[in-house]
CSV table of N, CA and C in Angstrom, one decimal:
chain,number,residue,atom,x,y,z
A,1,UNK,N,1.0,-1.0,0.2
A,1,UNK,CA,0.0,-0.1,0.0
A,1,UNK,C,0.8,1.4,0.1
A,2,UNK,N,1.9,1.3,0.9
A,2,UNK,CA,2.9,2.2,0.8
A,2,UNK,C,3.4,2.7,-0.1
A,3,UNK,N,3.7,1.5,-1.2
A,3,UNK,CA,4.4,1.6,-2.5
A,3,UNK,C,3.4,2.1,-3.6
A,4,UNK,N,2.4,2.0,-3.6
A,4,UNK,CA,1.2,2.7,-4.6
A,4,UNK,C,0.9,4.0,-4.1
A,5,UNK,N,1.3,4.8,-2.8
A,5,UNK,CA,0.8,5.8,-2.3
A,5,UNK,C,2.4,6.6,-2.5
A,6,UNK,N,3.3,6.1,-2.4
A,6,UNK,CA,4.4,6.5,-3.1
A,6,UNK,C,4.5,6.8,-4.8
A,7,UNK,N,4.0,5.8,-5.4
A,7,UNK,CA,3.9,5.7,-6.7
A,7,UNK,C,3.3,7.0,-7.5
A,8,UNK,N,1.9,7.1,-6.6
A,8,UNK,CA,0.7,8.2,-6.6
A,8,UNK,C,1.7,9.1,-6.5
A,9,UNK,N,2.0,9.9,-5.5
A,9,UNK,CA,2.8,11.1,-5.1
A,9,UNK,C,4.0,11.2,-6.2
A,10,UNK,N,4.7,10.3,-6.5
A,10,UNK,CA,5.6,10.9,-7.7
A,10,UNK,C,5.0,11.0,-9.0
A,11,UNK,N,4.0,10.5,-9.4
A,11,UNK,CA,3.5,10.9,-10.4
A,11,UNK,C,2.2,12.1,-10.3
A,12,UNK,N,2.4,12.7,-9.1
A,12,UNK,CA,1.4,14.1,-9.2
A,12,UNK,C,0.4,13.6,-9.1
A,13,UNK,N,-0.5,12.4,-8.5
A,13,UNK,CA,-1.8,12.2,-8.6
A,13,UNK,C,-2.2,12.3,-7.1
A,14,UNK,N,-1.8,12.7,-6.3
A,14,UNK,CA,-2.2,12.9,-4.9
A,14,UNK,C,-3.7,13.9,-5.0
A,15,UNK,N,-3.9,14.9,-6.0
A,15,UNK,CA,-5.0,15.6,-5.7
A,15,UNK,C,-6.2,14.8,-6.3
A,16,UNK,N,-6.2,13.5,-6.5
A,16,UNK,CA,-7.5,12.7,-7.4
A,16,UNK,C,-7.7,11.5,-6.6
A,17,UNK,N,-8.6,10.8,-6.8
A,17,UNK,CA,-8.6,9.4,-6.2
A,17,UNK,C,-7.6,8.7,-6.9
A,18,UNK,N,-6.7,7.6,-5.7
A,18,UNK,CA,-6.1,6.7,-6.1
A,18,UNK,C,-6.8,5.5,-6.6
A,19,UNK,N,-6.2,4.8,-7.6
A,19,UNK,CA,-6.7,3.5,-7.8
A,19,UNK,C,-6.1,2.4,-7.3
A,20,UNK,N,-6.3,1.6,-6.3
A,20,UNK,CA,-5.6,0.7,-5.6
A,20,UNK,C,-5.2,-0.8,-6.4
A,21,UNK,N,-4.1,-1.1,-6.9
A,21,UNK,CA,-3.9,-2.2,-7.4
A,21,UNK,C,-4.7,-3.4,-6.6
A,22,UNK,N,-5.1,-4.5,-7.5
A,22,UNK,CA,-5.9,-5.9,-7.1
A,22,UNK,C,-5.4,-6.4,-5.5
A,23,UNK,N,-4.0,-6.4,-6.0
A,23,UNK,CA,-3.4,-7.3,-4.5
A,23,UNK,C,-3.7,-6.5,-3.1
A,24,UNK,N,-3.6,-5.1,-3.1
A,24,UNK,CA,-3.9,-4.4,-2.1
A,24,UNK,C,-5.2,-4.6,-1.7
A,25,UNK,N,-6.3,-4.9,-2.7
A,25,UNK,CA,-7.7,-4.2,-2.2
A,25,UNK,C,-7.7,-6.1,-1.6
A,26,UNK,N,-7.3,-7.2,-2.4
A,26,UNK,CA,-7.4,-8.2,-1.7
A,26,UNK,C,-6.8,-8.4,-0.1
A,27,UNK,N,-5.9,-8.0,0.2
A,27,UNK,CA,-5.2,-8.0,1.5
A,27,UNK,C,-6.0,-7.0,2.1
A,28,UNK,N,-6.5,-5.7,1.7
A,28,UNK,CA,-7.2,-5.1,2.8
A,28,UNK,C,-8.8,-6.0,3.2
A,29,UNK,N,-9.2,-6.8,2.3
A,29,UNK,CA,-10.6,-7.4,2.4
A,29,UNK,C,-9.7,-8.7,3.5
A,30,UNK,N,-9.1,-8.7,3.2
A,30,UNK,CA,-8.4,-10.2,4.2
A,30,UNK,C,-8.4,-9.7,5.5
A,31,UNK,N,-7.7,-8.4,5.9
A,31,UNK,CA,-7.7,-7.7,6.9
A,31,UNK,C,-9.1,-7.5,7.4
A,32,UNK,N,-10.3,-7.0,6.9
A,32,UNK,CA,-11.1,-6.3,7.3
A,32,UNK,C,-12.1,-7.9,7.7
A,33,UNK,N,-11.7,-9.0,7.3
A,33,UNK,CA,-12.2,-10.5,7.5
A,33,UNK,C,-11.7,-10.5,8.9
A,34,UNK,N,-10.5,-10.4,9.2
A,34,UNK,CA,-9.5,-11.0,10.6
A,34,UNK,C,-10.5,-10.0,11.5
A,35,UNK,N,-10.2,-8.9,11.2
A,35,UNK,CA,-11.0,-7.8,12.2
A,35,UNK,C,-12.7,-8.4,12.4
A,36,UNK,N,-13.2,-8.7,11.9
A,36,UNK,CA,-14.5,-9.1,12.0
A,36,UNK,C,-15.0,-10.6,12.8
A,37,UNK,N,-13.7,-11.1,12.6
A,37,UNK,CA,-13.6,-12.4,13.0
A,37,UNK,C,-12.9,-12.4,14.5
A,38,UNK,N,-12.4,-11.5,14.8
A,38,UNK,CA,-11.8,-11.2,16.4
A,38,UNK,C,-13.0,-11.0,17.3
A,39,UNK,N,-12.6,-11.7,18.4
A,39,UNK,CA,-13.3,-11.9,19.5
A,39,UNK,C,-12.9,-11.2,20.7
A,40,UNK,N,-13.6,-10.5,21.4
A,40,UNK,CA,-13.0,-9.8,22.4
A,40,UNK,C,-12.6,-10.3,23.3
A,41,UNK,N,-11.5,-10.5,24.0
A,41,UNK,CA,-10.8,-11.2,25.0
A,41,UNK,C,-10.5,-10.2,26.5
A,42,UNK,N,-10.9,-11.0,27.8
A,42,UNK,CA,-10.8,-10.1,29.1
A,42,UNK,C,-9.3,-10.7,29.8
A,43,UNK,N,-8.9,-9.4,30.0
A,43,UNK,CA,-7.3,-9.6,30.8
A,43,UNK,C,-7.6,-9.8,31.9
A,44,UNK,N,-8.8,-10.0,32.4
A,44,UNK,CA,-9.0,-10.2,33.8
A,44,UNK,C,-9.3,-11.4,34.3
A,45,UNK,N,-8.7,-12.1,35.4
A,45,UNK,CA,-8.8,-13.5,35.6
A,45,UNK,C,-10.3,-13.6,36.6
A,46,UNK,N,-11.1,-14.3,35.9
A,46,UNK,CA,-12.4,-14.3,36.3
A,46,UNK,C,-12.3,-15.8,37.4
A,47,UNK,N,-13.6,-15.7,38.6
A,47,UNK,CA,-13.4,-16.4,39.3
A,47,UNK,C,-14.2,-17.6,38.8
A,48,UNK,N,-13.8,-18.9,38.7
A,48,UNK,CA,-14.4,-19.8,38.1
A,48,UNK,C,-16.0,-20.0,38.6
A,49,UNK,N,-16.7,-20.3,37.6
A,49,UNK,CA,-18.1,-20.8,37.4
A,49,UNK,C,-18.6,-22.1,37.9
A,50,UNK,N,-17.5,-22.8,37.6
A,50,UNK,CA,-17.5,-24.2,37.6
A,50,UNK,C,-16.6,-25.0,37.6
A,51,UNK,N,-16.4,-26.2,37.9
A,51,UNK,CA,-14.9,-27.3,37.9
A,51,UNK,C,-15.3,-28.1,36.9
A,52,UNK,N,-14.5,-28.4,36.4
A,52,UNK,CA,-14.2,-29.7,35.4
A,52,UNK,C,-13.4,-30.7,36.4
A,53,UNK,N,-13.5,-31.9,36.2
A,53,UNK,CA,-12.6,-32.7,36.9
A,53,UNK,C,-12.5,-33.8,35.7
A,54,UNK,N,-11.5,-34.0,35.3
A,54,UNK,CA,-11.0,-35.2,33.8
A,54,UNK,C,-10.1,-35.9,34.1
A,55,UNK,N,-10.4,-37.3,33.4
A,55,UNK,CA,-9.3,-38.4,33.8
A,55,UNK,C,-9.1,-39.0,32.6
A,56,UNK,N,-8.6,-39.6,32.2
A,56,UNK,CA,-8.1,-40.8,31.2
A,56,UNK,C,-7.4,-42.1,31.7
A,57,UNK,N,-8.1,-42.9,31.1
A,57,UNK,CA,-7.6,-44.5,31.5
A,57,UNK,C,-7.1,-45.3,29.8
A,58,UNK,N,-6.6,-46.1,30.2
A,58,UNK,CA,-6.1,-47.0,28.6
A,58,UNK,C,-7.6,-47.4,27.8
A,59,UNK,N,-8.5,-47.4,28.6
A,59,UNK,CA,-9.5,-47.9,28.1
A,59,UNK,C,-11.0,-46.4,27.5
A,60,UNK,N,-10.5,-45.5,28.1
A,60,UNK,CA,-11.6,-44.3,28.4
A,60,UNK,C,-11.2,-43.4,29.0
A,61,UNK,N,-12.3,-42.4,29.3
A,61,UNK,CA,-12.4,-41.1,29.4
A,61,UNK,C,-13.7,-40.8,30.2
A,62,UNK,N,-13.5,-39.9,31.2
A,62,UNK,CA,-14.2,-39.5,32.0
A,62,UNK,C,-14.6,-38.0,32.8
A,63,UNK,N,-15.3,-37.2,32.5
A,63,UNK,CA,-15.4,-35.8,33.3
A,63,UNK,C,-16.7,-35.6,34.3
A,64,UNK,N,-16.3,-34.8,34.8
A,64,UNK,CA,-17.5,-34.5,35.7
A,64,UNK,C,-17.6,-33.1,35.8
A,65,UNK,N,-18.7,-32.5,36.2
A,65,UNK,CA,-18.9,-31.0,35.8
A,65,UNK,C,-19.7,-30.2,37.1
A,66,UNK,N,-18.7,-29.9,37.7
A,66,UNK,CA,-19.2,-29.5,39.2
A,66,UNK,C,-19.9,-28.2,39.3
A,67,UNK,N,-21.1,-27.8,39.5
A,67,UNK,CA,-21.6,-26.3,39.3
A,67,UNK,C,-21.7,-25.8,40.9
A,68,UNK,N,-21.7,-24.4,40.8
A,68,UNK,CA,-22.0,-23.7,42.4
A,68,UNK,C,-23.1,-24.3,42.9
A,69,UNK,N,-24.1,-24.7,42.4
A,69,UNK,CA,-25.3,-25.2,42.9
A,69,UNK,C,-25.1,-26.4,44.0
A,70,UNK,N,-23.9,-27.2,43.7
A,70,UNK,CA,-23.5,-28.1,44.1
A,70,UNK,C,-23.8,-29.7,43.6
A,71,UNK,N,-24.8,-29.3,42.2
A,71,UNK,CA,-25.3,-30.3,41.1
A,71,UNK,C,-23.5,-30.9,40.4
A,72,UNK,N,-23.7,-32.0,40.1
A,72,UNK,CA,-22.4,-32.4,39.6
A,72,UNK,C,-23.1,-33.4,38.4
A,73,UNK,N,-22.7,-33.1,37.3
A,73,UNK,CA,-23.0,-33.7,36.0
A,73,UNK,C,-21.5,-34.7,35.5
A,74,UNK,N,-21.9,-35.8,35.0
A,74,UNK,CA,-21.0,-36.6,34.7
A,74,UNK,C,-21.0,-37.2,33.0
A,75,UNK,N,-20.1,-37.1,32.5
A,75,UNK,CA,-19.9,-37.7,31.0
A,75,UNK,C,-18.9,-38.4,30.6
A,76,UNK,N,-18.8,-39.8,30.0
A,76,UNK,CA,-17.6,-40.5,29.8
A,76,UNK,C,-18.1,-41.2,28.6
A,77,UNK,N,-16.7,-42.1,28.4
A,77,UNK,CA,-17.1,-42.9,26.9
A,77,UNK,C,-15.3,-43.4,27.1
A,78,UNK,N,-15.8,-44.4,25.9
A,78,UNK,CA,-14.7,-45.5,25.8
A,78,UNK,C,-13.9,-44.9,24.7
A,79,UNK,N,-12.5,-45.2,24.5
A,79,UNK,CA,-11.7,-44.6,23.4
A,79,UNK,C,-11.6,-45.6,22.3
A,80,UNK,N,-11.6,-45.3,20.5
A,80,UNK,CA,-11.5,-46.1,19.8
A,80,UNK,C,-10.4,-46.2,19.8
A,81,UNK,N,-10.3,-47.5,18.6
A,81,UNK,CA,-9.1,-48.3,18.3
A,81,UNK,C,-8.0,-47.0,18.3
A,82,UNK,N,-7.8,-46.4,17.4
A,82,UNK,CA,-6.9,-45.1,17.2
A,82,UNK,C,-6.6,-44.6,18.5
A,83,UNK,N,-7.1,-44.1,19.0
A,83,UNK,CA,-7.1,-43.3,20.6
A,83,UNK,C,-6.5,-44.4,21.3
A,84,UNK,N,-6.8,-45.6,21.4
A,84,UNK,CA,-6.3,-46.4,22.5
A,84,UNK,C,-4.9,-46.4,22.6
A,85,UNK,N,-4.5,-46.5,20.8
A,85,UNK,CA,-3.0,-46.8,20.4
A,85,UNK,C,-1.9,-45.5,21.3
A,86,UNK,N,-2.8,-44.3,21.7
A,86,UNK,CA,-2.2,-42.6,21.8
A,86,UNK,C,-1.5,-42.5,22.7
A,87,UNK,N,-0.4,-41.8,23.4
A,87,UNK,CA,0.1,-41.9,24.8
A,87,UNK,C,-1.1,-41.4,25.7
A,88,UNK,N,-0.6,-41.7,27.0
A,88,UNK,CA,-1.5,-41.2,27.6
A,88,UNK,C,-1.7,-39.9,28.3
A,89,UNK,N,-1.1,-39.1,28.0
A,89,UNK,CA,-0.9,-37.3,28.1
A,89,UNK,C,-1.8,-37.1,26.8
A,90,UNK,N,-1.4,-37.6,25.6
A,90,UNK,CA,-2.7,-37.1,24.6
A,90,UNK,C,-4.1,-37.4,24.9
A,91,UNK,N,-4.2,-38.5,25.6
A,91,UNK,CA,-5.3,-39.3,25.9
A,91,UNK,C,-6.2,-38.2,27.1
A,92,UNK,N,-5.5,-37.6,28.0
A,92,UNK,CA,-5.8,-36.7,29.0
A,92,UNK,C,-6.3,-35.3,28.4
A,93,UNK,N,-5.5,-35.3,27.3
A,93,UNK,CA,-5.8,-33.8,26.4
A,93,UNK,C,-7.1,-33.9,25.8
A,94,UNK,N,-7.2,-35.3,25.4
A,94,UNK,CA,-8.7,-35.6,24.5
A,94,UNK,C,-9.5,-35.7,25.4
A,95,UNK,N,-9.6,-36.1,26.7
A,95,UNK,CA,-10.4,-36.2,28.1
A,95,UNK,C,-11.2,-34.9,27.8
A,96,UNK,N,-10.1,-33.7,28.2
A,96,UNK,CA,-10.4,-32.3,28.7
A,96,UNK,C,-11.1,-31.9,27.1
A,97,UNK,N,-10.7,-32.0,26.3
A,97,UNK,CA,-11.4,-31.5,25.0
A,97,UNK,C,-12.8,-32.1,24.8
A,98,UNK,N,-12.6,-33.6,25.3
A,98,UNK,CA,-14.8,-34.0,25.2
A,98,UNK,C,-15.1,-33.1,26.1
A,99,UNK,N,-14.5,-33.2,27.2
A,99,UNK,CA,-15.6,-32.7,28.5
A,99,UNK,C,-16.1,-31.4,28.0
A,100,UNK,N,-15.1,-30.2,27.6
A,100,UNK,CA,-15.5,-29.1,27.4
A,100,UNK,C,-16.7,-29.1,26.3
A,101,UNK,N,-16.3,-30.0,25.3
A,101,UNK,CA,-17.4,-29.7,24.2
A,101,UNK,C,-18.7,-30.5,24.6
A,102,UNK,N,-18.4,-31.5,25.3
A,102,UNK,CA,-19.8,-32.2,25.5
A,102,UNK,C,-20.7,-31.2,26.7
A,103,UNK,N,-20.0,-30.2,27.5
A,103,UNK,CA,-20.8,-29.4,28.2
A,103,UNK,C,-20.7,-28.0,27.6
A,104,UNK,N,-20.3,-28.0,26.5
A,104,UNK,CA,-20.2,-26.5,25.6
A,104,UNK,C,-21.7,-25.9,25.9
A,105,UNK,N,-22.8,-26.7,25.4
A,105,UNK,CA,-24.2,-26.2,25.7
A,105,UNK,C,-24.7,-25.7,27.2
A,106,UNK,N,-24.3,-26.5,28.1
A,106,UNK,CA,-24.5,-26.3,29.3
A,106,UNK,C,-23.8,-24.8,29.9
A,107,UNK,N,-22.5,-24.4,29.3
A,107,UNK,CA,-22.1,-23.5,29.6
A,107,UNK,C,-22.9,-22.1,29.1
A,108,UNK,N,-23.4,-22.6,27.8
A,108,UNK,CA,-24.4,-21.4,27.3
A,108,UNK,C,-25.7,-21.3,27.9
A,109,UNK,N,-26.0,-22.5,28.1
A,109,UNK,CA,-27.7,-21.9,29.5
A,109,UNK,C,-27.3,-21.5,30.8
A,110,UNK,N,-26.2,-21.8,31.3
A,110,UNK,CA,-26.0,-21.3,32.5
A,110,UNK,C,-25.1,-20.2,32.3
A,111,UNK,N,-24.7,-19.7,31.5
A,111,UNK,CA,-23.8,-18.5,31.2
A,111,UNK,C,-22.9,-18.7,32.2
A,112,UNK,N,-21.9,-19.7,32.0
A,112,UNK,CA,-20.9,-20.1,32.5
A,112,UNK,C,-19.5,-19.4,31.9
A,113,UNK,N,-18.8,-18.4,32.2
A,113,UNK,CA,-18.0,-17.7,31.8
A,113,UNK,C,-16.1,-18.0,32.2
A,114,UNK,N,-16.3,-18.9,33.3
A,114,UNK,CA,-14.9,-19.4,33.5
A,114,UNK,C,-15.1,-20.4,34.6
A,115,UNK,N,-14.2,-21.2,34.1
A,115,UNK,CA,-14.2,-22.7,34.6
A,115,UNK,C,-12.3,-23.1,35.2
A,116,UNK,N,-12.6,-23.8,36.1
A,116,UNK,CA,-11.1,-24.6,36.8
A,116,UNK,C,-11.3,-25.8,36.4
A,117,UNK,N,-10.2,-26.1,35.5
A,117,UNK,CA,-9.9,-27.6,35.3
A,117,UNK,C,-9.1,-28.6,35.7
A,118,UNK,N,-9.5,-29.4,36.4
A,118,UNK,CA,-8.7,-30.2,37.4
A,118,UNK,C,-8.5,-31.5,36.7
A,119,UNK,N,-7.0,-32.2,36.7
A,119,UNK,CA,-6.9,-33.5,36.1
A,119,UNK,C,-5.4,-33.9,37.1
A,120,UNK,N,-5.1,-35.1,36.6
A,120,UNK,CA,-4.1,-36.1,37.2
A,120,UNK,C,-2.5,-35.3,36.4
A,121,UNK,N,-2.3,-35.0,35.1
A,121,UNK,CA,-1.5,-35.0,34.4
A,121,UNK,C,-1.0,-33.6,34.4
A,122,UNK,N,0.7,-33.9,35.2
A,122,UNK,CA,1.3,-32.6,35.4
A,122,UNK,C,1.6,-31.7,33.8
A,123,UNK,N,1.8,-32.7,32.9
A,123,UNK,CA,2.1,-32.3,31.6
A,123,UNK,C,1.0,-31.6,31.2
A,124,UNK,N,-0.2,-32.2,31.0
A,124,UNK,CA,-1.3,-31.7,30.6
A,124,UNK,C,-1.9,-30.3,31.1
A,125,UNK,N,-1.5,-29.8,32.9
A,125,UNK,CA,-1.8,-29.0,33.3
A,125,UNK,C,-0.6,-27.8,32.8
A,126,UNK,N,0.5,-28.1,32.6
A,126,UNK,CA,1.7,-27.0,32.5
A,126,UNK,C,1.3,-26.7,30.8
A,127,UNK,N,0.9,-27.8,29.9
A,127,UNK,CA,0.5,-27.3,28.5
A,127,UNK,C,-0.7,-26.3,28.2
A,128,UNK,N,-1.6,-26.7,29.0
A,128,UNK,CA,-2.6,-26.2,28.9
A,128,UNK,C,-2.7,-24.2,29.4
A,129,UNK,N,-2.0,-24.4,30.7
A,129,UNK,CA,-2.0,-23.0,31.3
A,129,UNK,C,-1.0,-22.3,30.7
A,130,UNK,N,0.3,-22.6,30.0
A,130,UNK,CA,1.0,-22.1,29.1
A,130,UNK,C,0.4,-21.6,27.8
A,131,UNK,N,-0.3,-22.2,27.3
A,131,UNK,CA,-1.3,-22.8,26.1
A,131,UNK,C,-0.1,-22.8,24.8
A,132,UNK,N,0.9,-23.7,25.2
A,132,UNK,CA,1.6,-24.2,24.6
A,132,UNK,C,2.3,-25.7,25.0
A,133,UNK,N,2.8,-26.4,23.8
A,133,UNK,CA,3.2,-27.7,24.3
A,133,UNK,C,4.4,-28.0,23.3
A,134,UNK,N,4.6,-29.3,23.6
A,134,UNK,CA,6.0,-29.9,22.9
A,134,UNK,C,5.0,-30.6,21.6
A,135,UNK,N,5.8,-30.9,20.6
A,135,UNK,CA,5.7,-31.3,19.2
A,135,UNK,C,4.5,-32.6,19.1
A,136,UNK,N,4.5,-33.3,20.2
A,136,UNK,CA,3.3,-34.4,20.4
A,136,UNK,C,1.9,-33.8,20.8
A,137,UNK,N,1.9,-32.6,21.7
A,137,UNK,CA,0.6,-32.4,22.1
A,137,UNK,C,0.4,-30.9,21.4
A,138,UNK,N,1.0,-30.2,20.9
A,138,UNK,CA,0.8,-28.9,20.2
A,138,UNK,C,-0.7,-28.9,19.6
A,139,UNK,N,-1.2,-30.0,18.8
A,139,UNK,CA,-2.2,-29.9,18.1
A,139,UNK,C,-3.5,-30.0,18.8
A,140,UNK,N,-3.2,-30.8,20.1
A,140,UNK,CA,-4.3,-31.1,21.3
A,140,UNK,C,-4.4,-29.4,22.0
A,141,UNK,N,-3.4,-29.1,22.3
A,141,UNK,CA,-3.6,-27.8,23.3
A,141,UNK,C,-4.3,-26.7,22.3
A,142,UNK,N,-4.0,-27.0,21.0
A,142,UNK,CA,-4.6,-25.5,20.0
A,142,UNK,C,-6.0,-26.1,20.0
A,143,UNK,N,-6.1,-27.4,20.0
A,143,UNK,CA,-7.9,-27.2,19.7
A,143,UNK,C,-8.7,-27.2,21.0
A,144,UNK,N,-8.1,-27.2,21.8
A,144,UNK,CA,-8.9,-26.7,23.4
A,144,UNK,C,-9.0,-25.6,23.4
A,145,UNK,N,-7.8,-24.6,23.1
A,145,UNK,CA,-7.7,-23.1,23.1
A,145,UNK,C,-8.6,-22.8,22.5
A,146,UNK,N,-8.9,-23.1,21.2
A,146,UNK,CA,-9.7,-22.8,20.1
A,146,UNK,C,-11.4,-22.8,20.9
A,147,UNK,N,-11.8,-24.0,21.3
A,147,UNK,CA,-12.8,-24.6,21.5
A,147,UNK,C,-13.2,-23.4,22.7
A,148,UNK,N,-12.3,-23.3,23.5
A,148,UNK,CA,-12.7,-22.1,24.8
A,148,UNK,C,-12.9,-20.9,24.0
A,149,UNK,N,-12.4,-20.6,23.3
A,149,UNK,CA,-12.4,-19.1,22.7
A,149,UNK,C,-13.9,-19.4,21.9
A,150,UNK,N,-14.2,-20.2,21.2
A,150,UNK,CA,-15.6,-20.4,20.8
A,150,UNK,C,-16.6,-20.0,21.9
A,151,UNK,N,-16.6,-21.2,22.7
A,151,UNK,CA,-17.5,-21.1,23.8
A,151,UNK,C,-17.6,-19.8,24.6
A,152,UNK,N,-16.3,-19.1,24.6
A,152,UNK,CA,-15.9,-17.8,25.2
A,152,UNK,C,-16.1,-17.8,26.8
A,153,UNK,N,-15.1,-19.1,27.1
A,153,UNK,CA,-14.8,-19.3,28.6
A,153,UNK,C,-13.8,-19.1,28.8
A,154,UNK,N,-13.3,-18.7,29.6
A,154,UNK,CA,-11.8,-18.7,30.4
A,154,UNK,C,-11.8,-20.0,31.4
A,155,UNK,N,-10.2,-20.1,31.0
A,155,UNK,CA,-9.8,-21.6,31.8
A,155,UNK,C,-9.0,-21.2,32.6
A,156,UNK,N,-8.9,-22.1,34.0
A,156,UNK,CA,-7.5,-21.9,35.0
A,156,UNK,C,-7.3,-23.5,35.0
A,157,UNK,N,-6.2,-23.9,35.4
A,157,UNK,CA,-6.0,-25.4,35.5
A,157,UNK,C,-5.3,-25.5,37.0
A,158,UNK,N,-5.4,-26.8,37.6
A,158,UNK,CA,-5.1,-27.4,38.7
A,158,UNK,C,-4.9,-28.8,38.5
A,159,UNK,N,-3.9,-29.4,39.1
A,159,UNK,CA,-3.3,-30.5,39.2
A,159,UNK,C,-4.1,-31.4,40.2
A,160,UNK,N,-4.0,-32.6,40.1
A,160,UNK,CA,-4.7,-33.3,41.5
A,160,UNK,C,-3.7,-34.0,41.6
A,161,UNK,N,-3.2,-33.6,43.0
A,161,UNK,CA,-1.9,-34.6,43.6
A,161,UNK,C,-2.6,-35.9,43.6
A,162,UNK,N,-1.3,-36.9,43.3
A,162,UNK,CA,-1.5,-38.6,43.0
A,162,UNK,C,-2.3,-39.0,44.5
A,163,UNK,N,-2.3,-38.5,45.8
A,163,UNK,CA,-2.7,-39.0,46.6
A,163,UNK,C,-4.2,-38.6,46.8
A,164,UNK,N,-4.7,-37.9,46.0
A,164,UNK,CA,-5.9,-37.5,46.2
A,164,UNK,C,-6.8,-38.0,44.7
A,165,UNK,N,-5.8,-38.4,43.8
A,165,UNK,CA,-6.4,-38.9,42.6
A,165,UNK,C,-6.7,-40.3,42.9
């Protein structure tokens, strides 16, 4: 865009309407789309409205949602053949994702904006808290972060000590 403006100035076209090259228009439309898709984010840490407790085993996963009313909702499932071959850390992340996904409608209906996620994997706790991971888990972390953005929920993480687990 700057080079197009400079060219117009050199050609003494500064008094007239400037015709933008097609490439610049495409980029401007792209940026306009990015701005429209941007979602507001709060920098303030919210007090959790609910707690998700997640766990994964070699055969399946389970997630409970503890509400402020004292009610607890439980979801669980079995891994498919491909998931059974995955590492325990990857399955821990997948269990968290499945829990968030399955409770998405509950979050909307109850206007839950912040949740505390508890699980026993120290790797998963650190990766999610920092929103980054090693090569093997980066896709899982991105998937969870994207889902939380779509659900418009803020997350905090906490490891369940081995004794309590």
